[in-house]
Structure formats: C-alpha cells, structure tokens
mmCIF file of C-alpha atoms in Angstrom:
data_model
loop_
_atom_site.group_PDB
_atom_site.id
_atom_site.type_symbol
_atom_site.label_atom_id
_atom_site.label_comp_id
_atom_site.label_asym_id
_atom_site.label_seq_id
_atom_site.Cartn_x
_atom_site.Cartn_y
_atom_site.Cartn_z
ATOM 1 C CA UNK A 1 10.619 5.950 -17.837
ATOM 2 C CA UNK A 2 9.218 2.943 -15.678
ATOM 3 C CA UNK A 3 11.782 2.735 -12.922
ATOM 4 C CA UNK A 4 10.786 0.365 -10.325
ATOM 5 C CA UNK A 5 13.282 0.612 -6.947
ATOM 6 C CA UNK A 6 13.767 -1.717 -4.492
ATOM 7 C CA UNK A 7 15.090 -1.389 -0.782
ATOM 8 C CA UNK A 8 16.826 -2.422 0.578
ATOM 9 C CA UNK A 9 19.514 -3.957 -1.717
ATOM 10 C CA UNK A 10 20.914 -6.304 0.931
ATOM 11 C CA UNK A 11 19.462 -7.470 3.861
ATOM 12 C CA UNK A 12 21.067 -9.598 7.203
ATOM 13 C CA UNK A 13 18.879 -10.643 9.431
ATOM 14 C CA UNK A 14 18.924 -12.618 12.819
ATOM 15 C CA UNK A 15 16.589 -16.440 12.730
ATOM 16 C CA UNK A 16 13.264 -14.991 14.163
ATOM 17 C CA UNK A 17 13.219 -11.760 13.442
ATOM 18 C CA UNK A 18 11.155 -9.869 10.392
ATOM 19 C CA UNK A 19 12.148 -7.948 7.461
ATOM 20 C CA UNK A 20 10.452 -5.996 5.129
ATOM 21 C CA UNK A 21 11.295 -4.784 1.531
ATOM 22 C CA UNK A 22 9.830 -2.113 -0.058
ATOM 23 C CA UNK A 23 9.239 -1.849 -3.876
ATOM 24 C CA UNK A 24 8.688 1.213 -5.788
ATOM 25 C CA UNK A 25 7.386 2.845 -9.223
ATOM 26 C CA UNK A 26 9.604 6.033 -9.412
ATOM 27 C CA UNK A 27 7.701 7.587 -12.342
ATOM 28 C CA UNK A 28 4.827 5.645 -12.842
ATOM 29 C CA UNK A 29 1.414 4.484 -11.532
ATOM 30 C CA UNK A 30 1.709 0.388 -11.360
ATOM 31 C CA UNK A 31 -2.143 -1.092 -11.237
ATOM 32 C CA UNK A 32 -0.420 -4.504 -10.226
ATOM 33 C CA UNK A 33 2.696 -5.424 -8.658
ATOM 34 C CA UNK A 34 4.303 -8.491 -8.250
ATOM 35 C CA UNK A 35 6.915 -10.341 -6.128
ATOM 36 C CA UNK A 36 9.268 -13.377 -7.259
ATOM 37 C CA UNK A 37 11.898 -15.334 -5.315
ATOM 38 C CA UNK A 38 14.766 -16.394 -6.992
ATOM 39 C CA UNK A 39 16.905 -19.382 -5.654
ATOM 40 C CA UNK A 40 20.676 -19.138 -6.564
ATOM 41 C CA UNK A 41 21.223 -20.231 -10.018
ATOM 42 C CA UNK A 42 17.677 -20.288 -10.373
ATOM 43 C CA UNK A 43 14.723 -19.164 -12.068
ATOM 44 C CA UNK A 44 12.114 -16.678 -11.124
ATOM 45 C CA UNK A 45 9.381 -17.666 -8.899
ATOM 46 C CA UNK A 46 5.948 -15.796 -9.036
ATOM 47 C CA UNK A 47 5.313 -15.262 -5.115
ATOM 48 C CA UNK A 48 2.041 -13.130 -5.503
ATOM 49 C CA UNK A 49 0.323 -10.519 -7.319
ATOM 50 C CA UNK A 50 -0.684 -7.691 -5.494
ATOM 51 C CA UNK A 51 -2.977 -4.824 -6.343
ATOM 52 C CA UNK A 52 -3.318 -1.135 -4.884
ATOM 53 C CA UNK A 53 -5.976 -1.416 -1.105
ATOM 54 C CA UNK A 54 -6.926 -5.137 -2.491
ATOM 55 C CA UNK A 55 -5.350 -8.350 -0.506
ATOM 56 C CA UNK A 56 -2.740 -10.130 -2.492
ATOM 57 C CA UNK A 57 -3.229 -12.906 -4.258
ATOM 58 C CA UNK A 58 -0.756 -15.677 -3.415
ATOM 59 C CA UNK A 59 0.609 -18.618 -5.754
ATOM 60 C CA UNK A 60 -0.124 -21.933 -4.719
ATOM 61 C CA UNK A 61 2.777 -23.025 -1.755
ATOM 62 C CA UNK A 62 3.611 -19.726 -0.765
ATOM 63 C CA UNK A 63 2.600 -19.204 2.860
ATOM 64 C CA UNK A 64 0.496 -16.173 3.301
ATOM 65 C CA UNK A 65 1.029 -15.883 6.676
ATOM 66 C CA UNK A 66 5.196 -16.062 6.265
ATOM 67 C CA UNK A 67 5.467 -13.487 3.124
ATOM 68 C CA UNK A 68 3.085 -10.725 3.869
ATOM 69 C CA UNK A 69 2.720 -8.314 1.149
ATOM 70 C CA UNK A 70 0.850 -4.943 1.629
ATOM 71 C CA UNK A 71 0.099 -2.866 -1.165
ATOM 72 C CA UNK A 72 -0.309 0.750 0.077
ATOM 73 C CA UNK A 73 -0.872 2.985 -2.914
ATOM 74 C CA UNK A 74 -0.512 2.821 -6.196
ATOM 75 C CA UNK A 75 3.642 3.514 -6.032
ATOM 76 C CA UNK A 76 4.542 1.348 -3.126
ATOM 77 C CA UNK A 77 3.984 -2.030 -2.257
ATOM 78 C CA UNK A 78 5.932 -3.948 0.522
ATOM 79 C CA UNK A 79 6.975 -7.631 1.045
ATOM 80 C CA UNK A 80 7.317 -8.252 5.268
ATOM 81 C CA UNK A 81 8.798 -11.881 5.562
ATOM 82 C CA UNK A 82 7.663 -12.754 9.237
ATOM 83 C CA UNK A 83 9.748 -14.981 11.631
ATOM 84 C CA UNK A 84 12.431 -15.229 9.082
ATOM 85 C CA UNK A 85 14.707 -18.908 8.827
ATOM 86 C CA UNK A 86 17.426 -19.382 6.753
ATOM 87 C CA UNK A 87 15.803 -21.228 4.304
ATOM 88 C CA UNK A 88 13.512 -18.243 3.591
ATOM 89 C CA UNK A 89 17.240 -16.466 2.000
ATOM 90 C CA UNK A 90 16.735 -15.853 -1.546
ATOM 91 C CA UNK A 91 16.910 -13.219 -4.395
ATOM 92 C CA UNK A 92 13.344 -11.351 -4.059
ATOM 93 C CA UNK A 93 12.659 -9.214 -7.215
ATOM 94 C CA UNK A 94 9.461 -7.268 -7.259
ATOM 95 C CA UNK A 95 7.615 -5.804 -10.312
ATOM 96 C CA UNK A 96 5.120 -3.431 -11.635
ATOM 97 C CA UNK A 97 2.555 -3.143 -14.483
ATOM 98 C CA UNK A 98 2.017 0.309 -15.881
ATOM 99 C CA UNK A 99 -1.584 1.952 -15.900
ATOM 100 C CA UNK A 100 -2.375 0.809 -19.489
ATOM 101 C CA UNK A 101 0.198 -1.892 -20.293
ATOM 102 C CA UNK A 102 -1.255 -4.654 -18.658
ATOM 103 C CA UNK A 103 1.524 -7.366 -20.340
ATOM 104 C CA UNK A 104 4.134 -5.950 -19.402
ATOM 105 C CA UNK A 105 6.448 -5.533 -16.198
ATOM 106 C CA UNK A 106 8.900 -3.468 -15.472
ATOM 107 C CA UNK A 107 11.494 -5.021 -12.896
ATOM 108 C CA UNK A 108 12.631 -3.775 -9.722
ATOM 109 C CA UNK A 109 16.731 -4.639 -9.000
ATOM 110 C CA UNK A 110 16.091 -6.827 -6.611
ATOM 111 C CA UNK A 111 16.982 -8.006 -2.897
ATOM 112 C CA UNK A 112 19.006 -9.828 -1.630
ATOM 113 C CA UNK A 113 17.676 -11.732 1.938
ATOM 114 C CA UNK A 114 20.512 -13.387 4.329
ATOM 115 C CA UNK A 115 19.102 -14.879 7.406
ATOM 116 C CA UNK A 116 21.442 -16.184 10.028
ATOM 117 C CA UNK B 1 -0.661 -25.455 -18.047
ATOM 118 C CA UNK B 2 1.693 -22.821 -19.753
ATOM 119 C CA UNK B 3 5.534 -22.992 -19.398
ATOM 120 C CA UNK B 4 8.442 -22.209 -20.779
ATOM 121 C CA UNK B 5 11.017 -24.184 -21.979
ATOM 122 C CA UNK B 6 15.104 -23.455 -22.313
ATOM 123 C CA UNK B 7 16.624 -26.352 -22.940
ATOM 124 C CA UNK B 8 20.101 -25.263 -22.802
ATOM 125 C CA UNK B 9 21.238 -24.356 -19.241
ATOM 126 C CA UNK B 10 24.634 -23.233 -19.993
ATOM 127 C CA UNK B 11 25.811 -22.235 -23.351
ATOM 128 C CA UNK B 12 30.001 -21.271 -24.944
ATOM 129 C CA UNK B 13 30.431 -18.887 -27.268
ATOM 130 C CA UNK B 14 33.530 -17.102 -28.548
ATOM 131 C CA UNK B 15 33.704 -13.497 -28.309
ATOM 132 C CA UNK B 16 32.798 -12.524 -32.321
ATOM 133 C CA UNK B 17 30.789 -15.525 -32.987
ATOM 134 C CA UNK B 18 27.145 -15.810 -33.371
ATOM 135 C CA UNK B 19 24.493 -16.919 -30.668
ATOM 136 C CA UNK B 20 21.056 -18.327 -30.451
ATOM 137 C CA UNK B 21 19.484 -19.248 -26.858
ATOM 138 C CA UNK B 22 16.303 -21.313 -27.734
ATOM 139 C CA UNK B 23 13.188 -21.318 -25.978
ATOM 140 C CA UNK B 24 9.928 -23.183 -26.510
ATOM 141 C CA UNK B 25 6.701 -22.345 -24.984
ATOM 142 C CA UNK B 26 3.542 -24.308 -23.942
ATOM 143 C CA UNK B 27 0.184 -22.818 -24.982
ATOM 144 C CA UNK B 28 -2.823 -23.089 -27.310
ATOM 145 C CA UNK B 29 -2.771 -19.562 -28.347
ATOM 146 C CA UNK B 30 -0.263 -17.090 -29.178
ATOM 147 C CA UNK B 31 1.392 -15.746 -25.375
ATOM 148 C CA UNK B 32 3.067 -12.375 -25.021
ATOM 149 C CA UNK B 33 6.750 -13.418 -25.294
ATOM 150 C CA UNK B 34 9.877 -11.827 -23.510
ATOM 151 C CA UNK B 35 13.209 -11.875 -23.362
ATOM 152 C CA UNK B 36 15.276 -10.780 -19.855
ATOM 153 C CA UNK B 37 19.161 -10.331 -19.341
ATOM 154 C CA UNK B 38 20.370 -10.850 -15.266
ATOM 155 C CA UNK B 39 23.734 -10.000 -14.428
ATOM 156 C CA UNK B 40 25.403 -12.054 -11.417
ATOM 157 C CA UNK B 41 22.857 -10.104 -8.610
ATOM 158 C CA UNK B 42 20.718 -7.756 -10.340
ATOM 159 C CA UNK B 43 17.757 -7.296 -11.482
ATOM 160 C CA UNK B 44 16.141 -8.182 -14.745
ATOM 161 C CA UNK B 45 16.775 -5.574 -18.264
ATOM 162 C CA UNK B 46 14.228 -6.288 -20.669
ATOM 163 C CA UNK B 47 16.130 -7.430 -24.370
ATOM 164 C CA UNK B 48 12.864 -7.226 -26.360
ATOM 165 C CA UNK B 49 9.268 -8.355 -26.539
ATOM 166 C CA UNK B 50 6.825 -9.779 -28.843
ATOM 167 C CA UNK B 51 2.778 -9.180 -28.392
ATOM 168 C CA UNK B 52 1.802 -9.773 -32.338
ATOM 169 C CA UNK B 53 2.826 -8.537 -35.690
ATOM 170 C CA UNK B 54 6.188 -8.948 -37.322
ATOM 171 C CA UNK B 55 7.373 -11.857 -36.086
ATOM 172 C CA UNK B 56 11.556 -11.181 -36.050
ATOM 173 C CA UNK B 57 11.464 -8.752 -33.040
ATOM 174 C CA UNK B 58 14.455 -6.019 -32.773
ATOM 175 C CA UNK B 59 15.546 -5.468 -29.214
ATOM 176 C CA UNK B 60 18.626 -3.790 -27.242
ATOM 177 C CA UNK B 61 22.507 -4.281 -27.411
ATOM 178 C CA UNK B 62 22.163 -6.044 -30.784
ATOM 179 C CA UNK B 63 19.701 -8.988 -29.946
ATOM 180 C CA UNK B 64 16.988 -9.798 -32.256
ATOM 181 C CA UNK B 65 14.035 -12.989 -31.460
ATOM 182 C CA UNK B 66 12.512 -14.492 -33.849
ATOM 183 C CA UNK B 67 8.265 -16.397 -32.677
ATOM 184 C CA UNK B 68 7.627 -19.366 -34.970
ATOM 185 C CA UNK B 69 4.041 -20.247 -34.426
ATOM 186 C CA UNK B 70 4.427 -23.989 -36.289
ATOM 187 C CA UNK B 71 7.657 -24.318 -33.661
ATOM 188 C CA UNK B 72 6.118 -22.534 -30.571
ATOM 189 C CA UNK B 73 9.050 -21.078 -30.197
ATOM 190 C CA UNK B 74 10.907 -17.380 -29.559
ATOM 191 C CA UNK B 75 14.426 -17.995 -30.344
ATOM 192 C CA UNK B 76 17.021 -15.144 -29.034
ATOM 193 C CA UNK B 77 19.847 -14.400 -31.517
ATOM 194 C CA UNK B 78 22.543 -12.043 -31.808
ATOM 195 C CA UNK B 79 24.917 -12.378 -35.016
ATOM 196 C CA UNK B 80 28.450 -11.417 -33.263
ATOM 197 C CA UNK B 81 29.183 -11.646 -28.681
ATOM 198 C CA UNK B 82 30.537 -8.916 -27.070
ATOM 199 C CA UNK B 83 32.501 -10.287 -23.949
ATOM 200 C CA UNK B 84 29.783 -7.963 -21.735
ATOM 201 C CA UNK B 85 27.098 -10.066 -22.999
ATOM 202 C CA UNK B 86 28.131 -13.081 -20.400
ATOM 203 C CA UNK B 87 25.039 -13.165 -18.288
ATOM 204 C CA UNK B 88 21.717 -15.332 -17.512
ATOM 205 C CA UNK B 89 19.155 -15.203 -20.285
ATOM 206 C CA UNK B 90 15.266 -15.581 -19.463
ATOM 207 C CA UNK B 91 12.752 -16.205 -21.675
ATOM 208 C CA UNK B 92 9.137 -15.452 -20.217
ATOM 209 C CA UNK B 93 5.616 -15.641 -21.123
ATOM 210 C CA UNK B 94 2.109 -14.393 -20.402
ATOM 211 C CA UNK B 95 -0.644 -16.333 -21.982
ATOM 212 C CA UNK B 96 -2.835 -13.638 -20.983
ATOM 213 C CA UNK B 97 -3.503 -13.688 -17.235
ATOM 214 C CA UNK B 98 -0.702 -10.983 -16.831
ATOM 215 C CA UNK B 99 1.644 -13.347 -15.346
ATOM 216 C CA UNK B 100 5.083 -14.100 -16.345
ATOM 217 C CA UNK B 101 6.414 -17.826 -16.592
ATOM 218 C CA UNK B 102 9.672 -18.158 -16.543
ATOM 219 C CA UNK B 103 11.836 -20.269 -18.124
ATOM 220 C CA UNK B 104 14.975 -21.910 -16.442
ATOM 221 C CA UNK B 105 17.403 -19.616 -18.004
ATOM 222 C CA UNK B 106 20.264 -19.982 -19.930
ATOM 223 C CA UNK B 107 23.754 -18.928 -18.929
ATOM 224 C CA UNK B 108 26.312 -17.664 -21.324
ATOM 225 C CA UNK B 109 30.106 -17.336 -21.134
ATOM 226 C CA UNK B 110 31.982 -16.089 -23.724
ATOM 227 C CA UNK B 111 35.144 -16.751 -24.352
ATOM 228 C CA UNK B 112 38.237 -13.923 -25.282
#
C-alpha cells in the first residue's frame, strides 16, 4: 500500500506556455502533500507543503505566483507551473503523508519538465 | 537550522565488497531519519527508517543503518554490492515539523 502516482511522466513544453502535474494517493488518504524540484545531479528541494482545501505553504524563494499548487481533495493535489522558461526544467517529485503517519512520505515517481 | 550532511558525493565499490554511505545530521534532538534509493530518473524507494528504539535499523535489498546519537549520525551499510545497487543514495531527516531535509546524495558505482 501507499502508492503515490504522478502524471505526467514527461512533459515538453513551449517558453510561455503552462503545465500542470498532477500527483496522486492511489490507496490512501494523504493529510499533506508535498512537492520538491530536483536539479540534475542534484538533491531534493522542498517546493511547498500543501494540505487538502487549505492554501499551500511555500518555502522561502519559491515564487508563489510561478508554481501554483492546488490541493483538491484529499487524493489529488496538482502543481501548475505558469509562464514556463527553461530554467524552470527540472525533476519535480511530489509526496504524500498518510492519515496517521505524520513522519513519513511516501514518494510519487516523479516528472520530468522540458521547456523549450 | 537542521541539515543533513553526506560527505561523500560519489563513492567505488566492487561488486561483492562491503559498503557504508555516511551521513551526519544537524539537530539538538533526536530527528526521524531516512534512507532513499533514486535510480537515473525515478522516483525515490524508501531503504529503511529510524523514528526511536533499536538503533541498527533493518531495511530492503540487504541494507541495514545504524543512528549513533554521540556521532549524530545514520550510517547506511550493506555487507556485500550487488551490481543493481549502482544508484543515488539520500539520506533525509525530519526534526519534527514533517519536513524532509535532504542530504546531497551519494552516488555509487560498482564495479564487475
């Protein structure tokens, strides 16, 4: 159990244009989710911390406004990055907390963001 | 401010040897301490975990961690490398405000 999905796995996109990534708890209930950027060869990132009907809560330096993250219900949260450049491609991973396990997170597989 | 320390980036092994990835940690009181395999573009499989108890800390595919309060550190080990096990190692911790830290991973190659 605790299957988090991601999607899309790849992503191209034009200089200006938006994309959004969806992240998913298959078979659980996630009270939290999070999103992390990964540079190449890099470490994980915390972006933000999201929780289900609540505004996200956004690490300092990321721009709110760029990486908007909406977190629907309590399977689904999504990650919109607005007026994409290419210096905004990157590894984004998402994750979720399980009702009841507050410490730990449970990985989605990740996506990959291209922006030409 | 917490953080996580690896201070090898890149580590050799031989395929049959033994392996330790170290990893040092920043904070007053005892975090919740992970360990995280990435293969070239995936996602991250959880090796094994450490909240409190036993301190040597069995996980998956033969890895076993080992938190050293005195040291403030949650060493990764695994006594012989499969050739599978090349991959990027993270070690993460939450001192309690349910988010991760990272640390700046370690890669291993292994060699035939």
């Amino acid at each position: 159990g605790a299957v988090v999905s991601q999607h899309p796995s790849w992503v191209i996109c034009k200089s200006g244009t938006s994309v959004k990534i969806e992240c998913r708890s298959l078979d659980f209930q996630a009270t939290t989710m999070f999103w992390y950027r990964q540079f190449p060869k890099q470490s994980l990132m915390l972006m933000a911390t999201s929780n289900e009907g609540s505004k996200a809560t956004y690490e300092q330096g990321v721009e709110k406004d760029k990486f908007l993250i909406n977190h629907a219900s309590l399977t689904l949260s999504t990650l919109t990055v607005t007026s994409a450049h290419p210096e905004d491609s990157s590894f984004y991973i998402c994750s979720a907390n399980r009702q009841g396990e507050s410490y730990e997170q449970y990985f989605g597989p990740g996506t990959r963001l291209t922006v030409t | 401010a917490q953080s996580v320390t690896q201070p090898d980036i890149h580590i050799t092994v031989s395929e049959g040897a033994s392996l330790e990835l170290r990893c040092n940690y920043s904070y007053g009181a005892t975090p919740y301490l992970f360990w995280y395999v990435q293969s070239p573009g995936q996602g991250l499989q959880l090796l094994l975990k450490y909240f409190s108890g036993d301190t040597l800390v069995q996980g998956i595919k033969g890895f076993e961690a080992e938190f050293k309060r005195s040291q403030s550190s949650f060493n990764l080990r695994k006594p012989s490398v499969h050739w599978s096990d090349a991959a990027e190692y993270f070690c993460a911790s939450d001192s309690g405000t349910y988010k991760y830290i990272f640390g700046t991973g370690t890669r291993l190659k292994v060699l035939a």
